Short mmCIF file of C-alpha atoms in Angstrom, two decimals:
data_model
loop_
_atom_site.label_atom_id
_atom_site.label_comp_id
_atom_site.label_asym_id
_atom_site.label_seq_id
_atom_site.Cartn_x
_atom_site.Cartn_y
_atom_site.Cartn_z
CA MET A 1 -101.34 9.73 -45.41
CA ILE A 2 -102.17 10.15 -49.11
CA GLN A 3 -104.95 12.68 -49.62
CA PRO A 4 -107.85 12.28 -52.06
CA TYR A 5 -108.72 14.87 -54.65
CA VAL A 6 -110.36 18.03 -53.28
CA HIS A 7 -113.38 19.16 -55.33
CA GLY A 8 -112.89 22.52 -57.01
CA GLU A 9 -109.10 22.39 -56.87
CA ARG A 10 -107.54 23.92 -60.00
CA ARG A 11 -104.85 21.97 -61.78
CA SER A 12 -101.94 23.25 -63.85
CA THR A 13 -102.67 24.94 -67.19
CA LEU A 14 -99.70 23.07 -68.73
CA TYR A 15 -101.91 20.11 -69.64
CA ALA A 16 -103.21 22.11 -72.59
CA TYR A 17 -99.65 22.01 -73.97
CA THR A 18 -99.00 18.31 -73.37
CA TYR A 19 -98.17 17.64 -77.03
CA VAL A 20 -95.58 20.43 -77.19
CA ILE A 21 -93.92 19.48 -73.90
CA VAL A 22 -93.77 15.74 -74.66
CA ILE A 23 -92.30 16.38 -78.13
CA ASN A 24 -89.58 18.57 -76.62
CA TYR A 25 -88.82 15.89 -74.02
CA LEU A 26 -88.46 13.34 -76.84
CA ILE A 27 -86.10 15.64 -78.74
CA ALA A 28 -83.99 16.10 -75.60
CA LEU A 29 -83.85 12.35 -74.94
CA TRP A 30 -82.87 11.62 -78.55
CA CYS A 31 -80.09 14.23 -78.55
CA LEU A 32 -78.81 13.04 -75.17
CA CYS A 33 -78.77 9.45 -76.38
CA ARG A 34 -77.28 10.08 -79.83
CA PHE A 35 -74.62 12.67 -79.01
CA LEU A 36 -73.57 11.73 -75.46
CA ILE A 37 -74.64 8.32 -74.20
CA GLU A 38 -74.04 6.19 -77.31
CA PRO A 39 -70.63 7.57 -78.39
CA TYR A 40 -69.09 8.34 -74.99
CA VAL A 41 -70.90 6.93 -71.94
CA MET A 42 -71.61 3.38 -73.10
CA PRO A 43 -68.11 2.56 -74.46
CA LYS A 44 -66.53 3.82 -71.22
CA LEU A 45 -69.09 2.02 -69.08
CA LEU A 46 -69.09 -1.39 -70.78
CA GLY A 47 -66.06 -1.34 -73.11
CA LYS A 48 -65.90 -4.14 -75.70
CA LYS A 49 -69.08 -5.70 -74.34
CA TYR A 50 -70.85 -2.72 -75.87
CA THR A 51 -68.74 -1.90 -78.92
CA GLU A 52 -68.68 -5.52 -80.14
CA ALA A 53 -72.40 -6.15 -79.52
CA ASP A 54 -75.00 -6.12 -82.28
CA GLU A 55 -77.32 -3.15 -82.78
CA GLY A 56 -80.21 -4.68 -80.85
CA GLN A 57 -78.07 -5.40 -77.79
CA LYS A 58 -76.54 -1.92 -77.94
CA ARG A 59 -79.97 -0.32 -77.89
CA THR A 60 -81.11 -2.48 -75.02
CA MET A 61 -78.05 -1.59 -72.92
CA THR A 62 -78.32 2.10 -73.81
CA ASN A 63 -82.00 2.11 -72.92
CA HIS A 64 -81.18 1.00 -69.36
CA VAL A 65 -78.93 4.06 -68.90
CA VAL A 66 -81.53 6.39 -70.45
CA ASN A 67 -84.19 4.99 -68.12
CA ILE A 68 -82.03 5.58 -65.07
CA LEU A 69 -81.38 9.18 -66.12
CA TRP A 70 -84.94 10.25 -66.89
CA LYS A 71 -86.43 8.48 -63.87
CA CYS A 72 -83.93 10.19 -61.57
CA SER A 73 -84.71 13.49 -63.32
CA THR A 74 -88.39 13.22 -62.35
CA LEU A 75 -87.40 13.48 -58.69
CA PHE A 76 -87.92 17.24 -59.01
CA GLY A 77 -91.62 16.38 -58.67
CA LEU A 78 -91.18 14.54 -55.36
CA TYR A 79 -91.50 17.64 -53.17
CA PRO A 80 -94.70 18.86 -54.87
CA PHE A 81 -96.07 15.30 -54.62
CA ILE A 82 -95.49 15.24 -50.86
CA MET A 83 -96.98 18.70 -50.41
CA THR A 84 -100.13 18.06 -52.48
CA VAL A 85 -100.93 14.35 -52.60
CA VAL A 86 -99.58 13.41 -49.14
CA LEU A 87 -100.09 16.59 -47.09
CA GLY A 88 -103.16 17.79 -48.98
CA LYS A 89 -102.10 21.31 -50.00
CA PRO A 90 -103.80 22.76 -53.11
CA SER A 91 -101.86 22.11 -56.30
CA ASN A 92 -102.25 25.76 -57.33
CA THR A 93 -100.07 26.81 -54.38
CA TYR A 94 -97.09 28.82 -55.61
CA LEU A 95 -93.54 27.93 -54.74
CA THR A 96 -91.57 30.29 -52.53
CA TYR A 97 -90.09 32.12 -55.50
CA GLY A 98 -91.59 32.79 -58.93
CA ASN A 99 -94.93 31.97 -60.52
CA VAL A 100 -94.54 28.19 -60.66
CA THR A 101 -97.08 26.10 -58.77
CA TYR A 102 -96.90 22.61 -57.31
CA GLY A 103 -99.27 21.51 -60.04
CA ASP A 104 -96.96 22.85 -62.76
CA MET A 105 -94.01 20.80 -61.48
CA LEU A 106 -96.14 17.68 -61.15
CA ALA A 107 -97.42 18.17 -64.70
CA LEU A 108 -93.86 18.40 -66.06
CA ALA A 109 -92.83 15.24 -64.20
CA TYR A 110 -95.98 13.48 -65.39
CA MET A 111 -95.22 14.35 -69.03
CA LEU A 112 -91.59 13.26 -68.67
CA PHE A 113 -92.85 9.81 -67.72
CA SER A 114 -94.98 9.69 -70.86
CA ALA A 115 -92.04 10.80 -73.00
CA GLY A 116 -89.76 8.21 -71.39
CA PHE A 117 -92.19 5.37 -72.14
CA ILE A 118 -92.70 6.55 -75.73
CA PHE A 119 -88.94 6.79 -76.27
CA GLU A 120 -88.38 3.25 -74.99
CA LEU A 121 -91.11 1.82 -77.22
CA ILE A 122 -89.60 3.49 -80.28
CA TYR A 123 -85.89 3.16 -79.47
CA ARG A 124 -85.64 -0.48 -78.40
CA SER A 125 -85.59 -3.04 -81.19
CA ARG A 126 -86.21 -5.88 -78.73
CA ILE A 127 -88.86 -5.30 -76.10
CA SER A 128 -90.83 -7.90 -74.18
CA PHE A 129 -94.59 -8.14 -74.52
CA VAL A 130 -95.12 -7.45 -70.80
CA THR A 131 -92.99 -4.27 -70.87
CA ALA A 132 -94.72 -3.05 -74.03
CA LEU A 133 -98.15 -3.72 -72.50
CA HIS A 134 -97.19 -1.84 -69.32
CA HIS A 135 -96.03 1.21 -71.27
CA LEU A 136 -98.98 1.22 -73.68
CA VAL A 137 -101.51 0.99 -70.85
CA ALA A 138 -99.74 3.81 -68.98
CA LEU A 139 -99.74 6.00 -72.10
CA PHE A 140 -103.39 5.22 -72.76
CA ILE A 141 -104.56 6.29 -69.31
CA SER A 142 -102.28 9.35 -69.38
CA THR A 143 -103.80 10.46 -72.68
CA ILE A 144 -107.33 9.99 -71.36
CA VAL A 145 -106.58 11.96 -68.19
CA SER A 146 -104.97 14.85 -70.10
CA TRP A 147 -108.02 15.03 -72.36
CA MET A 148 -110.39 14.98 -69.36
CA ILE A 149 -108.56 17.89 -67.75
CA VAL A 150 -108.28 20.02 -70.89
CA ALA A 151 -111.86 19.32 -72.04
CA ARG A 152 -113.09 19.69 -68.45
CA VAL A 153 -115.17 16.53 -68.61
CA ARG A 154 -117.66 16.78 -65.72
CA GLY A 155 -115.91 19.99 -64.75
CA GLY A 156 -112.51 18.27 -64.89
CA MET A 157 -113.36 16.39 -61.70
CA GLU A 158 -112.70 12.87 -62.98
CA GLY A 159 -109.37 13.67 -64.62
CA GLN A 160 -108.15 15.61 -61.62
CA ALA A 161 -109.07 12.78 -59.26
CA GLU A 162 -107.27 10.29 -61.51
CA LEU A 163 -104.11 12.42 -61.41
CA HIS A 164 -103.47 11.59 -57.76
CA ILE A 165 -103.42 7.91 -58.67
CA ILE A 166 -101.08 8.51 -61.63
CA PHE A 167 -98.71 10.57 -59.47
CA THR A 168 -98.66 7.76 -56.90
CA TYR A 169 -97.86 5.22 -59.62
CA GLY A 170 -95.01 7.48 -60.73
CA VAL A 171 -93.44 7.63 -57.27
CA PHE A 172 -93.52 3.85 -56.93
CA GLU A 173 -92.06 3.54 -60.44
CA ILE A 174 -89.09 5.74 -59.50
CA PHE A 175 -88.24 4.07 -56.21
CA PHE A 176 -89.01 0.44 -57.04
CA GLU A 177 -88.45 0.11 -60.80
CA THR A 178 -85.13 1.94 -61.27
CA GLY A 179 -83.11 -0.78 -59.54
CA PRO A 180 -83.68 -3.36 -62.32
CA HIS A 181 -82.03 -1.05 -64.86
CA VAL A 182 -79.02 -0.60 -62.58
CA MET A 183 -78.72 -4.36 -62.09
CA MET A 184 -78.83 -5.05 -65.82
CA ILE A 185 -75.92 -2.65 -66.35
CA LEU A 186 -73.98 -4.40 -63.56
CA TYR A 187 -74.88 -7.76 -65.12
CA LYS A 188 -73.32 -6.71 -68.43
CA ARG A 189 -70.27 -5.11 -66.83
CA TYR A 190 -69.46 -7.75 -64.19
CA ARG A 191 -70.80 -10.91 -65.82
CA ASN A 192 -68.23 -13.18 -64.11
CA ARG A 193 -68.99 -11.98 -60.56
CA GLN A 194 -71.81 -14.42 -59.91
CA ALA A 195 -71.68 -14.05 -56.12
CA MET A 196 -72.34 -10.31 -56.33
CA LEU A 197 -74.94 -10.64 -59.08
CA LYS A 198 -77.00 -13.31 -57.32
CA LYS A 199 -77.32 -11.06 -54.24
CA GLY A 200 -78.11 -8.01 -56.37
CA PHE A 201 -80.80 -9.76 -58.41
CA LEU A 202 -82.34 -11.23 -55.27
CA PHE A 203 -82.48 -7.80 -53.64
CA VAL A 204 -84.07 -6.23 -56.74
CA ALA A 205 -86.67 -9.02 -56.93
CA LEU A 206 -87.63 -8.66 -53.26
CA TRP A 207 -87.61 -4.86 -53.59
CA SER A 208 -89.96 -5.07 -56.57
CA PHE A 209 -92.34 -7.43 -54.75
CA THR A 210 -92.30 -5.08 -51.73
CA GLY A 211 -93.15 -2.09 -53.92
CA THR A 212 -96.01 -3.95 -55.58
CA PHE A 213 -97.38 -4.98 -52.17
CA LEU A 214 -97.23 -1.46 -50.72
CA GLU A 215 -98.67 0.03 -53.89
CA GLN A 216 -101.90 -1.93 -53.42
CA PHE A 217 -102.64 -0.10 -50.16
CA ALA A 218 -101.84 3.36 -51.53
CA ILE A 219 -103.83 2.91 -54.74
CA GLY A 220 -106.68 1.16 -52.93
CA TYR A 221 -106.97 4.09 -50.52
CA LEU A 222 -107.20 6.54 -53.42
CA TYR A 223 -109.75 4.37 -55.23
CA ILE A 224 -112.07 4.39 -52.25
CA HIS A 225 -111.84 8.13 -51.63
CA ASN A 226 -112.13 9.14 -55.29
CA TRP A 227 -114.90 6.66 -56.11
CA ALA A 228 -117.63 9.31 -56.02
CA ALA A 229 -115.81 11.49 -58.57
CA TRP A 230 -115.87 8.83 -61.32
CA ASP A 231 -118.63 7.64 -63.63
CA MET A 232 -119.21 3.94 -64.21
CA SER A 233 -116.72 3.67 -67.10
CA LEU A 234 -113.79 4.77 -64.93
CA LYS A 235 -114.98 2.66 -62.01
CA VAL A 236 -114.66 -0.39 -64.27
CA LEU A 237 -111.63 0.67 -66.33
CA THR A 238 -109.34 1.87 -63.53
CA PRO A 239 -109.16 -1.43 -61.57
CA ILE A 240 -108.53 -3.33 -64.83
CA LEU A 241 -105.61 -1.04 -65.67
CA HIS A 242 -104.28 -1.42 -62.14
CA CYS A 243 -104.29 -5.21 -62.53
CA CYS A 244 -102.22 -4.81 -65.72
CA PHE A 245 -99.66 -2.70 -63.85
CA ALA A 246 -99.51 -5.10 -60.90
CA ALA A 247 -99.13 -8.12 -63.20
CA ALA A 248 -96.24 -6.44 -65.05
CA GLN A 249 -94.49 -5.64 -61.76
CA VAL A 250 -94.91 -9.18 -60.42
CA HIS A 251 -93.60 -10.57 -63.71
CA GLY A 252 -90.53 -8.32 -63.47
CA GLY A 253 -89.86 -9.53 -59.93
CA ARG A 254 -90.13 -13.15 -61.06
CA VAL A 255 -87.64 -12.53 -63.88
CA PHE A 256 -85.05 -11.13 -61.49
CA LEU A 257 -85.67 -13.93 -59.01
CA ALA A 258 -84.94 -16.40 -61.82
CA LEU A 259 -81.76 -14.49 -62.71
CA SER A 260 -80.67 -14.67 -59.06
CA ARG A 261 -81.12 -18.44 -59.08
CA LYS A 262 -79.21 -18.69 -62.35
CA MET A 263 -76.29 -16.74 -60.88
CA ALA A 264 -76.39 -18.96 -57.77
CA ARG A 265 -76.10 -22.09 -59.95
CA GLU A 266 -73.23 -20.61 -61.94
CA TYR A 267 -71.46 -19.60 -58.72
CA ALA A 268 -71.84 -23.12 -57.30
CA GLU A 269 -70.49 -24.62 -60.52
CA SER A 270 -67.49 -22.27 -60.47
CA LEU A 271 -66.68 -23.35 -56.90
CA LYS A 272 -66.98 -27.00 -57.90
CA ASN A 273 -64.65 -26.48 -60.85
CA LYS A 274 -62.10 -24.86 -58.55
CA ASP A 275 -62.27 -27.84 -56.19
CA ASP A 276 -61.72 -30.23 -59.11
CA LEU A 277 -58.76 -28.15 -60.23
CA TYR A 278 -57.17 -28.35 -56.78
CA VAL A 279 -57.51 -32.16 -56.82
CA LEU A 280 -55.98 -32.60 -60.28
CA GLU A 281 -53.21 -30.01 -59.94
CA PRO A 282 -50.74 -32.11 -57.87
CA GLN A 283 -51.01 -35.02 -60.32
CA VAL A 284 -50.42 -32.76 -63.31
CA SER A 285 -47.54 -31.07 -61.53
CA PHE A 286 -45.90 -34.41 -60.68
CA GLN A 287 -46.16 -35.65 -64.26
CA THR A 288 -44.74 -32.38 -65.54
CA VAL A 289 -41.88 -32.54 -63.05
CA ALA A 290 -41.10 -36.20 -63.78
CA THR A 291 -40.94 -35.55 -67.51
CA ASP A 292 -38.79 -32.46 -66.99
CA VAL A 293 -36.40 -34.35 -64.68
CA VAL A 294 -35.92 -37.14 -67.22
CA GLU A 295 -35.21 -34.62 -69.95
CA LYS A 296 -32.67 -32.74 -67.84
CA LYS A 297 -30.92 -35.90 -66.67
CA SER A 298 -30.55 -37.03 -70.26
CA SER A 299 -28.81 -33.75 -71.02
CA GLY A 300 -26.44 -34.12 -68.07
CA VAL A 301 -28.10 -31.52 -65.83
CA ARG A 302 -28.57 -32.63 -62.22
CA VAL A 303 -31.81 -31.38 -60.61
CA SER A 304 -34.09 -32.52 -57.79
CA VAL A 305 -37.86 -32.96 -57.86
CA VAL A 306 -38.20 -30.50 -54.96
CA GLU A 307 -36.45 -27.81 -56.97
CA GLU A 308 -38.75 -28.43 -59.93
CA ILE A 309 -41.88 -28.16 -57.79
CA GLN A 310 -40.64 -24.92 -56.24
CA GLU A 311 -39.95 -23.54 -59.70
CA ILE A 312 -43.46 -24.38 -60.92
CA GLN A 313 -45.06 -22.85 -57.80
CA LYS A 314 -43.18 -19.61 -58.45
#
C-alpha cells in the first residue's frame, strides 16, 4: 500500500540544483534528437513516410520516439519509488553501494519528467491544447514543490508531502501513457494494416481508461493521509490540478477509441472492396479473353478460351 509522507523525513539535497540538472537534461535530449534520432533512427524506422513529410509532421513523429526513450529511462526511479512510497522506507536511506540515496534517484527521475515536458512544448510545432495544458500544469506544480522544499516552507513539510503524489503520477504516466506513443509510430509505419491498428488503438484506449481509474484510488489515498500537512491553498489547488490531469487522460483515451473505430470502418470498407472485386473479376476476365480470342483468330492462331483463362490466372 502507498505510504503517506512521514514528518521529519529529509529529502534529497539535489532539489537545490533543479535548474542545473533540468538544463543538462534538455541539452542531452536535444543532442540525442539532433545527432541520432532525426538523421538515423527516424529514416530507418519510417522510411519515406518520414523523409517526405513536412517539418511539422517530422517533429511530431520524432517527438513520439523521444517520449518513449525518456519515459523508459525514468524507470531507474521505480525501485526507489517502491522502497519509499510503497514500503515506507525513509528517502534518505542509502543504496547498497555508494553515497546515493533513494531520494536522490527519485529527484533525478522527477527532474527528467520536467525536462521531457519542457522539451516537448518547445520542440513540437503542432501540439494540442489538452496536451499543452497537461504539461504546463505538471510543470507549474513541479516548480512550486521544488521551491517549497528548497525554501523549507513550513519546514518543507508541504512540499515533501506533495512529492509522494507527484512520484505516483509519474509511475502512472510511465506505465499507462507510453503506449500511445508506440501506437502512433505503428500507425505511421503500418498505415494499411487496419485490422492490427484497430486492435492496438482499442487496447491503448482501454489501458488509458484503466490507468485513470486506478490512479483515482492511489491519489485519493495520498490526499487523505497528507491532508494535515497542507495549508488551505494546497487543499484547494491540488484537487483542481488533479482534475486537469484526469481530464487530459480521459481525453487521450477518447481520441484513441475514436482512432480504433476509424480503423474498424476502414477495415470493413477494404473487405467490402475485395468482395466487389471478386464479383467483377470473372466478367472482366471473360471480356478480356473474348477480345483476345477474336484477335488471335483473325491472325490465324487457334486458341481455346480455357487456355486463355489459365494464362491469365498464371
